Short mmCIF file of C-alpha atoms in Angstrom, two decimals:
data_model
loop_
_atom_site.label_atom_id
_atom_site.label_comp_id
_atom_site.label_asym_id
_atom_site.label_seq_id
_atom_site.Cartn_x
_atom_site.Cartn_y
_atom_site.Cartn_z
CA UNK A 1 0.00 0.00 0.00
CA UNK A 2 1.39 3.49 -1.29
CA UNK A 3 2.21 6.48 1.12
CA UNK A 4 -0.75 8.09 -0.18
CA UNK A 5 -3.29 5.22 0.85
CA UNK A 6 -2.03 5.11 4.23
CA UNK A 7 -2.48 8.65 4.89
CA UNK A 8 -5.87 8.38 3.48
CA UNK A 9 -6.73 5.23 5.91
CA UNK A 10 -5.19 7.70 8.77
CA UNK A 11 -7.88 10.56 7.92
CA UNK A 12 -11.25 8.64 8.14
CA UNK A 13 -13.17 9.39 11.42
CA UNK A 14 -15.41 6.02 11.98
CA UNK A 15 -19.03 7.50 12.05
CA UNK A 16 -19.32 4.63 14.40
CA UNK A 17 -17.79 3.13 17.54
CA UNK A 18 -17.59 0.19 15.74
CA UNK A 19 -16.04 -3.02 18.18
CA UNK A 20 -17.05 -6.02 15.95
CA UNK A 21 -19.76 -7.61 14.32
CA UNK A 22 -21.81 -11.09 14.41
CA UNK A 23 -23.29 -13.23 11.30
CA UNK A 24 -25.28 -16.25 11.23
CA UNK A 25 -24.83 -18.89 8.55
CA UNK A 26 -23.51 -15.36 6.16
CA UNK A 27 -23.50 -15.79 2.64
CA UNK A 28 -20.31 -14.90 1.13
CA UNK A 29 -20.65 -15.31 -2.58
CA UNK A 30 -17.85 -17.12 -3.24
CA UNK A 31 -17.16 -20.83 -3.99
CA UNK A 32 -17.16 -21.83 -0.09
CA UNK A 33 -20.46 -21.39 0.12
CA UNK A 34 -21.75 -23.85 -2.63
CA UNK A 35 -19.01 -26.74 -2.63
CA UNK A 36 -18.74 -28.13 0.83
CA UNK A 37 -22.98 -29.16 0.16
CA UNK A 38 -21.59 -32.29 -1.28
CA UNK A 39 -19.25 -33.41 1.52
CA UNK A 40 -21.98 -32.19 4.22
CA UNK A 41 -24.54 -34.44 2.73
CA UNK A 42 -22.54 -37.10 2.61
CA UNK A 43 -21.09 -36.78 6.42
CA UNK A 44 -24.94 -36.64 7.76
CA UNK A 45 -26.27 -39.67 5.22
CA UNK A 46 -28.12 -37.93 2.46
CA UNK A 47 -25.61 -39.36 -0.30
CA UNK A 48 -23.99 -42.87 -0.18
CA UNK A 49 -20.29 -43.58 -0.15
CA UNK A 50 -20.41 -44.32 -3.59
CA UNK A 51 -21.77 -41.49 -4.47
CA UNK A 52 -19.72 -39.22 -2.75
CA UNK A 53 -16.26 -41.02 -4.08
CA UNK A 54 -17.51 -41.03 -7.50
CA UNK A 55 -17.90 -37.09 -6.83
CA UNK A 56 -14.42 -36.83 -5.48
CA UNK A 57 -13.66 -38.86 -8.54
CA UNK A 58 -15.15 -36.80 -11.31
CA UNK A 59 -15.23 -33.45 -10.18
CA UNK A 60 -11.99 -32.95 -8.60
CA UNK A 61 -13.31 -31.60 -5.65
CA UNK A 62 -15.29 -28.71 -7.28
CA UNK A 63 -18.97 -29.36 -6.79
CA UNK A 64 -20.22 -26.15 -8.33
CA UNK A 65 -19.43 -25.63 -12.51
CA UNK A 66 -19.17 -29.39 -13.75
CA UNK A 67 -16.44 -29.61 -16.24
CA UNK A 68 -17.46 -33.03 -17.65
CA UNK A 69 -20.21 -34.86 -18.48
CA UNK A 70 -19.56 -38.04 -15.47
CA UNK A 71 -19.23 -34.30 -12.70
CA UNK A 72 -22.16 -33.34 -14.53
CA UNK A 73 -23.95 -36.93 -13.51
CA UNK A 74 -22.79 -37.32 -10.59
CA UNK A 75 -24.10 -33.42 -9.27
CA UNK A 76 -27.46 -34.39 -11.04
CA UNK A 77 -28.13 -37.51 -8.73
CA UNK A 78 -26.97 -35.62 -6.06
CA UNK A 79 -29.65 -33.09 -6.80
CA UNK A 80 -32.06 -35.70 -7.12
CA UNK A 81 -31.20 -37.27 -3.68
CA UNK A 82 -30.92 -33.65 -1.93
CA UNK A 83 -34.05 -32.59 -3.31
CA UNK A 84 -36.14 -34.64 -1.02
CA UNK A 85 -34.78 -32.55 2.03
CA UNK A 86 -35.86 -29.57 3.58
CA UNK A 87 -32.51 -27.51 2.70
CA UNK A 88 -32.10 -24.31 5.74
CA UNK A 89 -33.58 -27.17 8.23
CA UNK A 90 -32.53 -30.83 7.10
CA UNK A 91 -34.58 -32.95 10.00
CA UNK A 92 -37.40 -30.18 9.09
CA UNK A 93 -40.76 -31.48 7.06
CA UNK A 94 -40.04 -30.45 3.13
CA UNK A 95 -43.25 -29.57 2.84
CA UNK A 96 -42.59 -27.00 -0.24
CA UNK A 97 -41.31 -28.84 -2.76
CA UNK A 98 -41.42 -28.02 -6.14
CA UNK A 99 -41.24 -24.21 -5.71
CA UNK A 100 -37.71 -24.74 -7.18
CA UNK A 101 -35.86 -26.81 -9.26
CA UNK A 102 -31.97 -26.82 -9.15
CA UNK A 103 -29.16 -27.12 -12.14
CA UNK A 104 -26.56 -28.31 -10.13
CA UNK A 105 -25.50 -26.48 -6.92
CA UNK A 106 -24.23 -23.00 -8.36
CA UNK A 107 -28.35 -21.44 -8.85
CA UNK A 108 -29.24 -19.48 -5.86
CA UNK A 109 -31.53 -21.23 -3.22
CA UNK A 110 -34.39 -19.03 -3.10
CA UNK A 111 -36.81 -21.12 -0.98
CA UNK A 112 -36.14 -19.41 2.37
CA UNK A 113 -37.28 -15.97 0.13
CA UNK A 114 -40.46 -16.21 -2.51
CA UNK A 115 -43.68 -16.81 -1.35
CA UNK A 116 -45.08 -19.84 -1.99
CA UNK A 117 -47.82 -19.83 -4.50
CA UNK A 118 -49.64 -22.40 -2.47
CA UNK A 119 -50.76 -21.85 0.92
CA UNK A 120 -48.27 -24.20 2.95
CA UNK A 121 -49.69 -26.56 5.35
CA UNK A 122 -49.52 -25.75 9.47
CA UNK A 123 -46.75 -28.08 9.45
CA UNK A 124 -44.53 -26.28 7.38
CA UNK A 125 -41.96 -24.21 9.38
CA UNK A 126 -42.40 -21.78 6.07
CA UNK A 127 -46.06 -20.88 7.10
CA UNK A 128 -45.09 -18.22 9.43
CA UNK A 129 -44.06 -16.63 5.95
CA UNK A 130 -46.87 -17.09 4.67
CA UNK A 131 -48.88 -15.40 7.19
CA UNK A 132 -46.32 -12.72 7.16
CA UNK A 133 -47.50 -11.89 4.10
CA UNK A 134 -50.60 -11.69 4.75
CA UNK A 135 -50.19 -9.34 7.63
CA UNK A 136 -48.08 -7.10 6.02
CA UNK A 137 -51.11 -6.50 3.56
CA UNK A 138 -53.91 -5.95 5.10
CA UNK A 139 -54.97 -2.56 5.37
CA UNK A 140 -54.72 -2.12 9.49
CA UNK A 141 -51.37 -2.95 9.62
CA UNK A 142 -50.42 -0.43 6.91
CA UNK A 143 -52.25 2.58 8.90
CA UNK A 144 -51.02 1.76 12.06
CA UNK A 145 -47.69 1.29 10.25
CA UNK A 146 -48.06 5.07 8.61
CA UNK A 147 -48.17 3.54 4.94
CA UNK A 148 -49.83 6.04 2.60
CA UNK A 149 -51.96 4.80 0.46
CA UNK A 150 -50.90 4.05 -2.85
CA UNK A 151 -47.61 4.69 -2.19
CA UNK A 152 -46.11 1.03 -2.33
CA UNK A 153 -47.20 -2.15 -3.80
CA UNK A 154 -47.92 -5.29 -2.52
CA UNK A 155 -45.79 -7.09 -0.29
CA UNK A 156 -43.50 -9.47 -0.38
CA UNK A 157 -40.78 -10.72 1.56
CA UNK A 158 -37.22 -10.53 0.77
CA UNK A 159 -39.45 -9.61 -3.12
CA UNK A 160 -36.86 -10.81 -5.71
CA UNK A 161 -38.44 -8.45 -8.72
CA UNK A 162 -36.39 -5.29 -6.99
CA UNK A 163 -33.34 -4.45 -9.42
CA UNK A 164 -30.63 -5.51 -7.87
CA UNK A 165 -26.66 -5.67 -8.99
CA UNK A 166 -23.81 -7.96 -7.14
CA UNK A 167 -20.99 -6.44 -7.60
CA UNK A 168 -18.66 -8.15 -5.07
CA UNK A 169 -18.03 -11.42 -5.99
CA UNK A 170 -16.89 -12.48 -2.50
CA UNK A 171 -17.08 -10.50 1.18
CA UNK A 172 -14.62 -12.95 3.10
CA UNK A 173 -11.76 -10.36 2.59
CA UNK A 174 -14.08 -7.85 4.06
CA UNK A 175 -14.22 -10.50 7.10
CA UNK A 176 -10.25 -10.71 6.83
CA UNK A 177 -9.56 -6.98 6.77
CA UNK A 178 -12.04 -6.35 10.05
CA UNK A 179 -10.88 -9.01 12.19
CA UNK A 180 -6.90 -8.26 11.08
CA UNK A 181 -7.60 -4.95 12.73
CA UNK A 182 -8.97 -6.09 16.13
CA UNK A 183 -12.75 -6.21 15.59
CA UNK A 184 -14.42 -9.28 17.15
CA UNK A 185 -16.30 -11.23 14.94
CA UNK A 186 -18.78 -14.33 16.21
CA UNK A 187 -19.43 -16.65 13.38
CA UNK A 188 -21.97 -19.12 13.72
CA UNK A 189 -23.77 -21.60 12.12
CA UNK A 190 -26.60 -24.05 12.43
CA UNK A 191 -25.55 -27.37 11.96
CA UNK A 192 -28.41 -29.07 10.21
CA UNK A 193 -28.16 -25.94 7.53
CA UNK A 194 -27.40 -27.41 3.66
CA UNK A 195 -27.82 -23.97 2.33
CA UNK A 196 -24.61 -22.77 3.87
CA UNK A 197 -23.51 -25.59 5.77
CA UNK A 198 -21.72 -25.06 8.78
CA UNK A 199 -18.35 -26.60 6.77
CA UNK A 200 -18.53 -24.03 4.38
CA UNK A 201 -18.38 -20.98 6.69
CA UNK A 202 -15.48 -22.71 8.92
CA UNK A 203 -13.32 -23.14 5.92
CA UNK A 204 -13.31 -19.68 5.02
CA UNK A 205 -12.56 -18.48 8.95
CA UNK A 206 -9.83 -21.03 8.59
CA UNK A 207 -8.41 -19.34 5.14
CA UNK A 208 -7.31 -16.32 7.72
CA UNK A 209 -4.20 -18.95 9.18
CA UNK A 210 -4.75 -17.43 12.82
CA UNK A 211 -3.59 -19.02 15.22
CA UNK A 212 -6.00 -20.66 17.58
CA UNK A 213 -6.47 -19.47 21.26
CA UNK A 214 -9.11 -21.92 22.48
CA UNK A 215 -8.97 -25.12 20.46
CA UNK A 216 -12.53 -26.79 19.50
CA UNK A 217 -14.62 -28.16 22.28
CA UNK A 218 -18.51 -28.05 23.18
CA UNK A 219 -20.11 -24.99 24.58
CA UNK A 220 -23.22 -25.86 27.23
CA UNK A 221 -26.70 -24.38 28.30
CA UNK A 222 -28.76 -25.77 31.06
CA UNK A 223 -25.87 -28.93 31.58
CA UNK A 224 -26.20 -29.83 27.95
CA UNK A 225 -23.88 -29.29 25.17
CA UNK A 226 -25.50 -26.21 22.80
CA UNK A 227 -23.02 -26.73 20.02
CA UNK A 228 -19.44 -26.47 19.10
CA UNK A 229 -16.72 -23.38 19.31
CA UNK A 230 -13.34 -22.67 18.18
CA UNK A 231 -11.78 -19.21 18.89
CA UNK A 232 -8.77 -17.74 17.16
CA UNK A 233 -6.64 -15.06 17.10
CA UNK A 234 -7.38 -11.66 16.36
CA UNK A 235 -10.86 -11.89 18.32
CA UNK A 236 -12.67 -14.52 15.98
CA UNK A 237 -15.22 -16.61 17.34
CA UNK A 238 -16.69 -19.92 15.43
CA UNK A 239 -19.69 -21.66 17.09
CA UNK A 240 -22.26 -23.87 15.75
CA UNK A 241 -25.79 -24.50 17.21
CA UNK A 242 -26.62 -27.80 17.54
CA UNK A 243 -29.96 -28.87 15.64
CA UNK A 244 -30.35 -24.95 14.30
CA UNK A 245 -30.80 -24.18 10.71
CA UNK A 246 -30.08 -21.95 8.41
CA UNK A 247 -31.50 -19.07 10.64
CA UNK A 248 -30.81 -20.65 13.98
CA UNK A 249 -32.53 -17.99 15.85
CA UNK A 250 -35.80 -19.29 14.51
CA UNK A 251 -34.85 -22.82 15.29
CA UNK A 252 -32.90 -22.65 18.46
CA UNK A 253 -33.44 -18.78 20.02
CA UNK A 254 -32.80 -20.19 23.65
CA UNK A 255 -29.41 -21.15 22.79
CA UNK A 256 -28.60 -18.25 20.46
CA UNK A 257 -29.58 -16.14 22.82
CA UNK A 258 -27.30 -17.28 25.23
CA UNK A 259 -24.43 -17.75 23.26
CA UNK A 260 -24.73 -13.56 21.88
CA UNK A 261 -24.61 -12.80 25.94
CA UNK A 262 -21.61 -14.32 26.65
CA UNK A 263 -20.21 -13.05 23.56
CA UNK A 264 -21.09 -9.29 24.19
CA UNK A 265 -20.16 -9.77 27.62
CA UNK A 266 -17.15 -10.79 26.43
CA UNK A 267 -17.18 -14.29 28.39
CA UNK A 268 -16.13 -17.76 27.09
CA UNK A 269 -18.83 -19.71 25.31
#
């Protein structure tokens, strides 16, 4: 970095008292996201042994832009197989299939986000969204919300129409550069999440090379182990919740909450 860079760096005033940040299963854009699916689904039994050499095989260990026609198999059955699962929530009722359908791993998931055309059954952990929905529309909630009519549209959550441009291909040197400068950062992850599986996110906290401080063990509420941490140098924190999902909070909000306490506290998990 030139002279002139650092002297720039030296004249920002944060417009924030900024000590560190948390994310929950994050998204990161890059590659880590999408290619440990393959090896997740195979360590909790979705895909066989045979299937998962035969992808080690033929794809060379990239499970994302099949190069070949076997990789291209292979990822297909895989698809197939994986398709029968609830994806943020694997022991969770797929009650929603169909909304989607996948070419191989690198398409965006966008269950989690679209309304369902269908009105899911009470079983369906995605009902809530449905009602959400519903709420969000109806004319009470807009007045007491101060919505001016005819001002907006109809709602819809996280609405995909809305012109939208990714520009940054990745954000895990974002994570790099704030946690090289001495902002904590909590990481976590549910660990029955195949959208961003909890091996994903730990291989790109792992890509920093700092050194660990507290080496991997379980972390506890009420007697009983809540999950898994490792914590490394430079004030990174890496914890999964056991049985959450892709938004653990929804699935496990006892045990997040617990674990963000001790972590703004600043205590051990």
């Amino acid at each position: 970095m030139g002279k002139a860079s650092l002297l720039l760096l030296s004249l920002v005033v944060p417009r924030i008292n900024l000590k560190g940040y948390v994310v929950g299963n994050p998204v990161t854009g890059s590659d880590y996201d999408d290619n440990f699916r393959v090896p997740y689904a195979h360590g909790v039994g979705i895909i066989s042994d045979q299937l998962y050499e035969a992808a080690i095989r033929n794809c060379k260990g990239s499970y994302i832009r099949p190069t070949d026609k076997m990789c291209a198999r292979v990822l297909n059955t895989f698809q197939n197989l994986v398709s029968e699962i609830d994806l943020p929530q694997i022991l969770g009722v797929n009650c929603i299939r169909g909304m989607l359908t996948h070419k191989f791993l690198s398409e965006e998931y966008t269950q989690l986000s679209d309304p369902s055309p269908e009105q899911p059954t009470l079983d369906c952990f995605a009902y809530r969204y449905y009602l959400c929905n519903i709420w969000a529309n109806d004319d009470s909630t807009r007045e007491a919300l101060g919505v001016k009519r005819g001002t907006t549209g109809e709602f819809i959550r996280c609405k995909k129409s809305i012109p939208y441009a990714s520009e940054v291909p990745s954000s895990i040197k974002y994570h790099f550069n704030l946690t090289s400068r001495g902002y904590r950062a909590l990481v976590f992850s549910g660990d029955h999440d195949l959208v961003i599986p909890f091996l994903s996110t730990h291989a790109w906290v792992r890509s920093f090379n700092f050194s660990v401080v507290d080496d991997w063990r379980a972390w506890h509420l009420d007697g009983q182990a809540a999950g898994f941490t490792i914590t490394y140098a430079n004030y990174i924190t890496f914890a999964t919740i056991k049985g959450g999902g892709h938004v653990s909070i929804e699935h496990r909000p006892k045990e997040c909450l617990a674990m963000a306490r001790r972590w703004l506290d600043n205590e051990p998990l």
